[in-house]
């Protein structure tokens, strides 16, 4: 994942809306949605919620090491 993907997933995992995350990351809402589509493809999931859930699980597993 690219840095912008990670930042977007982190924001969503912290409960921020897509619109608010876009503002925080200095992206347009349209660009944020395109990045989310890229993330869904990369993670092989169908929804943003699935992507965030998978992201949280991966982050949690990394902190256990």
Coordinates of N, CA and C in Angstrom, one line a residue:
X1 N 0.8 -1.2 0.0 CA 0.0 0.0 0.0 C 0.9 1.3 0.0
X2 N 0.4 2.3 -0.7 CA 1.1 3.5 -0.7 C 0.8 4.3 0.6
X3 N 1.7 5.3 0.8 CA 1.5 6.1 2.1 C 0.1 6.8 2.2
X4 N -0.4 7.2 1.1 CA -1.7 7.8 1.1 C -2.8 6.8 1.4
X5 N -2.6 5.6 1.0 CA -3.6 4.5 1.3 C -3.5 4.2 2.9
X6 N -2.4 4.2 3.4 CA -2.2 3.9 4.8 C -2.8 5.0 5.7
X7 N -2.6 6.3 5.3 CA -3.1 7.4 6.0 C -4.6 7.4 5.9
X8 N -5.2 7.1 4.8 CA -6.6 7.0 4.6 C -7.2 5.9 5.5
X9 N -6.7 4.8 5.4 CA -7.2 3.6 6.2 C -7.0 4.0 7.7
X10 N -5.9 4.6 8.1 CA -5.8 4.9 9.5 C -6.9 5.9 10.0
X11 N -7.1 6.9 9.1 CA -8.2 7.9 9.5 C -9.5 7.2 9.6
X12 N -9.9 6.3 8.7 CA -11.2 5.6 8.7 C -11.2 4.7 9.9
X13 N -10.1 4.0 10.2 CA -10.1 3.1 11.4 C -10.3 3.9 12.7
X14 N -10.0 5.2 12.7 CA -10.2 6.0 13.9 C -11.5 6.7 13.9
X15 N -12.4 6.2 13.0 CA -13.8 6.7 13.0 C -14.1 8.0 12.2
X16 N -13.1 8.5 11.5 CA -13.2 9.7 10.7 C -14.0 9.3 9.4
X17 N -14.9 10.2 9.0 CA -15.6 9.9 7.7 C -14.7 10.1 6.5
X18 N -15.2 9.6 5.4 CA -14.4 9.7 4.2 C -14.2 11.2 3.8
X19 N -15.2 12.0 4.0 CA -15.1 13.4 3.7 C -14.1 14.1 4.6
X20 N -14.2 13.8 5.9 CA -13.3 14.4 6.9 C -11.9 14.0 6.6
X21 N -11.7 12.7 6.3 CA -10.4 12.2 6.0 C -9.8 12.9 4.8
X22 N -10.6 13.1 3.8 CA -10.1 13.8 2.6 C -9.6 15.2 2.9
X23 N -10.4 15.9 3.8 CA -9.9 17.2 4.2 C -8.6 17.1 5.0
X24 N -8.5 16.2 5.9 CA -7.3 16.0 6.7 C -6.1 15.7 5.8
X25 N -6.3 15.0 4.8 CA -5.2 14.5 3.9 C -5.0 15.4 2.7
X26 N -5.8 16.6 2.7 CA -5.7 17.5 1.6 C -6.0 16.9 0.2
X27 N -7.0 16.1 0.2 CA -7.5 15.4 -1.0 C -8.9 15.9 -1.3
X28 N -9.3 15.8 -2.5 CA -10.7 16.0 -2.8 C -11.5 14.8 -2.4
X29 N -12.8 14.9 -2.2 CA -13.6 13.7 -1.9 C -13.5 12.7 -3.0
X30 N -13.5 13.2 -4.3 CA -13.4 12.3 -5.4 C -12.1 11.5 -5.4
X31 N -11.0 12.2 -5.1 CA -9.7 11.5 -5.0 C -9.6 10.5 -3.9
X32 N -10.2 10.8 -2.8 CA -10.3 9.9 -1.6 C -11.1 8.7 -2.0
X33 N -12.2 8.8 -2.7 CA -12.9 7.7 -3.1 C -12.2 6.8 -4.2
X34 N -11.4 7.5 -5.0 CA -10.6 6.7 -6.0 C -9.5 5.9 -5.2
X35 N -8.9 6.5 -4.2 CA -7.9 5.8 -3.4 C -8.5 4.6 -2.7
X36 N -9.7 4.8 -2.2 CA -10.4 3.7 -1.5 C -10.7 2.6 -2.5
X37 N -11.1 2.9 -3.7 CA -11.3 1.9 -4.7 C -10.0 1.1 -5.0
X38 N -8.9 1.8 -5.0 CA -7.6 1.2 -5.2 C -7.3 0.2 -4.0
X39 N -7.6 0.7 -2.8 CA -7.4 -0.1 -1.6 C -8.2 -1.3 -1.6
X40 N -9.5 -1.2 -2.0 CA -10.4 -2.4 -2.0 C -9.9 -3.4 -3.0
X41 N -9.4 -2.9 -4.2 CA -8.8 -3.8 -5.2 C -7.5 -4.5 -4.6
X42 N -6.6 -3.7 -4.0 CA -5.4 -4.3 -3.5 C -5.6 -5.3 -2.4
X43 N -6.7 -5.1 -1.6 CA -7.0 -6.0 -0.4 C -8.0 -7.0 -0.8
X44 N -8.5 -7.0 -2.0 CA -9.5 -8.0 -2.5 C -10.7 -8.0 -1.6
X45 N -11.3 -6.8 -1.3 CA -12.5 -6.7 -0.6 C -13.5 -5.9 -1.4
X46 N -14.8 -6.0 -1.0 CA -15.8 -5.3 -1.7 C -16.3 -4.0 -1.2
X47 N -16.0 -3.7 0.1 CA -16.5 -2.5 0.7 C -15.4 -1.8 1.5
X48 N -15.7 -0.5 1.8 CA -14.7 0.2 2.6 C -14.7 -0.4 4.0
X49 N -15.8 -0.8 4.5 CA -15.9 -1.4 5.9 C -15.0 -2.6 6.0
X50 N -15.1 -3.5 4.9 CA -14.2 -4.7 4.9 C -12.7 -4.3 4.9
X51 N -12.4 -3.3 4.1 CA -11.0 -2.8 4.0 C -10.5 -2.3 5.3
X52 N -11.3 -1.5 6.0 CA -10.9 -1.0 7.3 C -10.8 -2.1 8.3
X53 N -11.8 -3.0 8.3 CA -11.7 -4.2 9.2 C -10.4 -5.0 9.0
X54 N -10.1 -5.3 7.8 CA -8.9 -6.0 7.5 C -7.7 -5.2 7.9
X55 N -7.7 -3.9 7.7 CA -6.6 -3.1 8.1 C -6.4 -3.1 9.6
X56 N -7.4 -3.0 10.3 CA -7.4 -3.0 11.8 C -6.8 -4.3 12.3
X57 N -7.2 -5.4 11.7 CA -6.7 -6.8 12.1 C -5.2 -6.9 11.8
X58 N -4.8 -6.4 10.6 CA -3.4 -6.4 10.2 C -2.6 -5.6 11.2
X59 N -3.0 -4.4 11.5 CA -2.3 -3.5 12.4 C -2.2 -4.2 13.8
X60 N -3.3 -4.8 14.2 CA -3.3 -5.5 15.5 C -2.3 -6.6 15.6
X61 N -2.3 -7.4 14.5 CA -1.3 -8.5 14.5 C 0.1 -8.0 14.4
X62 N 0.4 -6.9 13.8 CA 1.7 -6.4 13.8 C 2.2 -5.9 15.2
X63 N 1.3 -5.4 16.0 CA 1.7 -4.9 17.3 C 2.0 -6.1 18.3
X64 N 1.5 -7.3 17.9 CA 1.7 -8.4 18.8 C 3.1 -9.0 18.7
X65 N 3.8 -8.6 17.6 CA 5.2 -9.2 17.4 C 6.2 -8.6 18.3

